[in-house]
Short mmCIF file of C-alpha atoms in Angstrom, two decimals:
data_model
loop_
_atom_site.label_atom_id
_atom_site.label_comp_id
_atom_site.label_asym_id
_atom_site.label_seq_id
_atom_site.Cartn_x
_atom_site.Cartn_y
_atom_site.Cartn_z
CA MET A 62 109.48 93.93 158.74
CA ILE A 63 106.98 94.73 155.99
CA VAL A 64 103.90 96.69 157.11
CA LYS A 65 100.90 97.56 154.94
CA SER A 66 98.97 100.62 156.03
CA LYS A 67 97.00 103.62 154.92
CA GLY A 68 98.64 106.95 155.60
CA ILE A 69 97.96 110.70 155.50
CA VAL A 70 100.78 112.85 154.18
CA LEU A 71 101.62 115.87 156.33
CA SER A 72 104.76 117.27 154.70
CA TYR A 73 108.00 116.35 152.96
CA MET A 74 111.51 117.72 152.52
CA LYS A 75 114.20 117.02 149.95
CA TYR A 76 116.82 114.45 150.90
CA GLY A 77 119.99 113.95 148.89
CA ASP A 78 119.91 114.43 145.15
CA THR A 79 116.77 112.45 144.30
CA SER A 80 114.97 111.37 147.49
CA ILE A 81 112.60 112.91 150.02
CA ILE A 82 111.77 112.44 153.68
CA VAL A 83 108.03 112.40 154.29
CA ARG A 84 106.15 112.95 157.54
CA ILE A 85 103.10 110.72 157.50
CA PHE A 86 100.38 109.78 159.96
CA THR A 87 99.71 106.09 159.34
CA GLU A 88 96.84 103.96 160.55
CA GLU A 89 99.10 101.14 161.68
CA GLY A 90 102.06 103.02 163.10
CA GLY A 91 100.99 106.53 164.00
CA TYR A 92 103.15 109.55 163.22
CA GLY A 93 106.55 108.97 161.67
CA SER A 94 109.19 109.99 159.13
CA TYR A 95 109.90 107.88 156.06
CA ILE A 96 112.38 108.07 153.22
CA VAL A 97 111.21 107.69 149.62
CA ASN A 98 114.15 106.84 147.42
CA SER A 99 114.69 108.28 143.91
CA ILE A 100 111.23 109.93 143.71
CA ARG A 101 112.85 113.12 142.34
CA SER A 102 114.86 111.27 139.73
CA GLN A 103 113.97 111.84 136.09
CA LYS A 104 113.74 108.07 135.74
CA SER A 105 111.16 107.73 138.51
CA LYS A 106 107.89 106.18 137.35
CA LYS A 107 105.98 107.70 140.29
CA SER A 108 105.06 111.37 140.76
CA ILE A 109 106.13 113.40 143.76
CA GLY A 110 102.58 114.77 143.61
CA HIS A 111 101.55 111.75 145.68
CA PHE A 112 103.11 113.52 148.66
CA GLN A 113 101.12 116.73 148.72
CA PRO A 114 99.70 117.59 152.17
CA PHE A 115 96.62 115.60 153.21
CA THR A 116 97.04 113.08 150.39
CA ILE A 117 95.71 109.67 151.48
CA LEU A 118 97.90 106.77 150.40
CA ASP A 119 98.05 103.00 150.48
CA LEU A 120 101.56 102.20 151.71
CA VAL A 121 103.95 99.31 151.97
CA LEU A 122 106.48 100.22 154.63
CA TYR A 123 109.81 98.66 155.43
CA VAL A 124 110.10 99.07 159.20
CA LYS A 125 113.18 98.38 161.27
CA GLU A 126 112.61 99.15 164.94
CA THR A 127 116.24 100.10 165.54
CA ARG A 128 115.91 102.99 163.07
CA ASP A 129 114.19 106.33 163.53
CA LEU A 130 113.85 106.82 159.78
CA GLN A 131 111.86 104.09 158.04
CA ARG A 132 111.41 103.47 154.32
CA ILE A 133 108.41 103.49 151.99
CA SER A 134 108.87 100.69 149.48
CA GLU A 135 105.53 101.04 147.65
CA PHE A 136 102.75 103.61 147.53
CA LYS A 137 99.62 104.49 145.58
CA SER A 138 96.65 106.78 145.96
CA HIS A 139 93.99 105.42 148.29
CA TYR A 140 91.41 108.16 147.76
CA PRO A 141 91.77 110.79 145.02
CA LEU A 142 91.30 114.37 146.19
CA HIS A 143 89.79 116.73 143.62
CA ASN A 144 89.63 120.16 145.26
CA ILE A 145 91.94 120.48 148.26
CA HIS A 146 95.09 121.11 146.23
CA GLN A 147 93.46 123.23 143.51
CA ASP A 148 91.43 125.65 145.61
CA LEU A 149 93.48 128.50 147.14
CA ILE A 150 91.52 128.70 150.38
CA LYS A 151 91.41 124.94 150.86
CA SER A 152 95.11 124.52 150.09
CA SER A 153 96.01 127.31 152.54
CA ILE A 154 93.90 125.72 155.27
CA THR A 155 95.51 122.36 154.48
CA LEU A 156 99.04 123.74 154.88
CA PHE A 157 98.07 125.34 158.18
CA LEU A 158 96.39 122.22 159.55
CA THR A 159 99.19 119.86 158.52
CA GLU A 160 101.66 122.08 160.38
CA VAL A 161 99.53 122.09 163.54
CA VAL A 162 98.77 118.37 163.32
CA SER A 163 102.48 117.58 162.89
CA LYS A 164 103.25 119.53 166.06
CA LEU A 165 100.49 117.77 167.98
CA LEU A 166 101.45 114.30 166.78
CA GLN A 167 105.17 114.50 167.53
CA SER A 168 104.45 113.12 170.99
CA GLU A 169 101.89 110.63 169.60
CA GLN A 170 104.19 108.24 167.76
CA SER A 171 102.14 105.16 168.54
CA PRO A 172 99.06 103.89 166.70
CA ASN A 173 95.85 105.83 167.26
CA PRO A 174 93.37 104.20 164.86
CA GLU A 175 90.39 106.25 166.08
CA LEU A 176 92.26 109.48 165.38
CA TYR A 177 93.33 108.17 161.99
CA VAL A 178 89.74 107.37 160.97
CA PHE A 179 88.61 110.80 162.15
CA ALA A 180 91.36 112.53 160.16
CA GLU A 181 90.76 110.56 156.98
CA GLU A 182 87.00 111.09 157.03
CA SER A 183 87.51 114.79 157.78
CA ILE A 184 89.84 115.19 154.79
CA LYS A 185 87.36 113.47 152.49
CA ALA A 186 84.60 115.78 153.72
CA PHE A 187 86.83 118.85 153.30
CA ASP A 188 87.53 117.93 149.69
CA GLU A 189 83.81 117.79 148.95
CA ILE A 190 82.28 120.68 150.90
CA VAL A 191 81.32 123.90 149.13
CA LYS A 192 79.87 125.84 152.05
CA GLY A 193 81.59 126.56 155.35
CA VAL A 194 85.08 126.13 153.87
CA GLY A 195 86.51 129.08 155.80
CA ASN A 196 85.52 127.48 159.12
CA PHE A 197 86.85 123.99 158.44
CA HIS A 198 90.15 124.47 160.32
CA LEU A 199 88.27 125.63 163.41
CA GLN A 200 85.94 122.64 163.35
CA PHE A 201 88.74 120.18 162.63
CA LEU A 202 90.87 121.34 165.58
CA LEU A 203 87.87 121.35 167.91
CA LYS A 204 86.67 117.91 166.87
CA MET A 205 90.21 116.46 166.94
CA GLY A 206 90.78 117.25 170.61
CA PRO A 207 89.05 114.25 172.22
CA PHE A 208 91.03 111.83 170.03
CA LEU A 209 94.22 113.25 171.56
CA GLY A 210 92.86 112.98 175.09
CA TYR A 211 91.94 116.65 175.41
CA ALA A 212 88.40 117.14 176.62
CA ILE A 213 87.27 119.89 174.29
CA ASP A 214 83.71 118.74 174.63
CA ASP A 215 82.36 121.74 176.46
CA ILE A 216 82.68 125.35 175.42
CA ASP A 217 83.08 126.71 178.92
CA ASN A 218 85.81 124.14 179.59
CA LEU A 219 87.65 125.27 176.47
CA PHE A 220 87.63 128.95 177.34
CA SER A 221 88.35 128.47 181.04
CA SER A 222 91.45 126.44 180.11
CA THR A 223 93.07 129.52 178.59
CA ASP A 224 93.79 133.07 179.67
CA LYS A 225 91.11 134.41 177.36
CA LEU A 226 88.18 136.35 178.73
CA VAL A 227 84.78 134.73 178.86
CA PRO A 228 83.37 134.92 175.32
CA THR A 229 80.42 137.06 174.44
CA ASN A 230 77.07 135.31 174.10
CA GLU A 231 77.42 135.55 170.32
CA ASN A 232 80.85 133.92 170.25
CA HIS A 233 79.66 131.30 172.73
CA GLU A 234 76.90 130.28 170.32
CA ILE A 235 79.30 130.28 167.37
CA MET A 236 81.74 127.99 169.16
CA ASP A 237 78.91 125.67 170.18
CA SER A 238 77.81 125.37 166.54
CA LEU A 239 81.37 124.77 165.32
CA MET A 240 81.78 121.92 167.77
CA LYS A 241 78.46 120.22 167.14
CA GLU A 242 77.61 120.74 163.49
CA PRO A 243 79.02 118.68 160.58
CA TYR A 244 81.56 120.02 158.13
CA GLY A 245 79.92 122.18 155.50
CA TYR A 246 77.42 123.70 157.91
CA GLU A 247 77.50 127.47 157.50
CA VAL A 248 78.27 129.17 160.80
CA LYS A 249 78.17 132.87 160.05
CA MET A 250 80.71 135.02 161.84
CA THR A 251 82.71 138.16 161.37
CA ARG A 252 86.37 138.17 160.42
CA GLU A 253 87.18 139.32 163.95
CA SER A 254 85.17 136.49 165.53
CA ARG A 255 86.87 133.87 163.35
CA SER A 256 90.27 135.23 164.33
CA THR A 257 89.33 135.20 168.02
CA MET A 258 88.11 131.61 167.79
CA LEU A 259 91.32 130.47 166.15
CA ASP A 260 93.48 132.25 168.73
CA THR A 261 91.54 130.60 171.52
CA ILE A 262 91.79 127.10 170.06
CA LEU A 263 95.51 127.49 169.41
CA GLU A 264 96.04 128.82 172.92
CA TYR A 265 94.28 125.74 174.28
CA TYR A 266 96.65 123.43 172.43
CA GLN A 267 99.67 125.54 173.30
CA HIS A 268 98.70 125.29 176.96
CA HIS A 269 98.03 121.54 176.99
CA ALA A 270 100.37 120.20 174.30
CA HIS A 271 103.06 122.89 174.52
CA ILE A 272 103.17 123.42 170.77
CA SER A 273 104.74 126.51 169.25
CA LYS A 274 102.90 129.11 167.19
CA PRO A 275 102.35 127.84 163.63
CA LYS A 276 104.51 129.64 161.06
CA SER A 277 101.68 129.43 158.52
CA LEU A 278 99.19 131.26 160.76
CA GLU A 279 99.67 134.72 159.30
CA VAL A 280 99.54 133.38 155.75
CA LEU A 281 96.22 131.73 156.55
CA ARG A 282 94.85 134.92 158.05
CA SER A 283 95.80 136.93 154.98
CA ILE A 284 94.12 134.41 152.66
CA LEU A 285 90.91 134.17 154.67
CA ASN A 286 90.70 137.93 155.08
#
């Protein structure tokens, strides 16, 4: 069956001598793994750069329901990103978020069009923002929760769902701003507060979605610090 869909690249790994296996969140099919044949061949007319994390693609997929690994037959850029892959901080945040999102979506392998729209619009905003870049991952994970069925719509609910202590009044206000304000809004906080917020959000998802600690977490911390 041929399926046309937009998709957000999360990661890829080499497969065989010239191919790759890509993990993509598609609008029509949800999270899945797809093989791209001969993309690493010297004769390939397409660039493997299409499969950088958070790249948004127009896809033609060859789907066979009896297979776990589907095939991408055609692809092209849907929306060119100008800054995410060139900026060190943005690229580090992107690698961290794609790892977390992959973990969260492994049990969400059915279409979730509302989540897809949220993710795509968030990526576009991230590519454009100049201010508040260092807080984007916090906002993204907070805003993503309701689309996965997790009611992170109240700060007290978020903190009481973990083993963390009740936040200080200052951190309470920071979290409230992160949840409510648009991307690019500058929420000023200390390095320690940002680290505490991230630990709390990750603990929430570890508690509810049973995801493991992201391997890229320490790399992100070192870049942001």
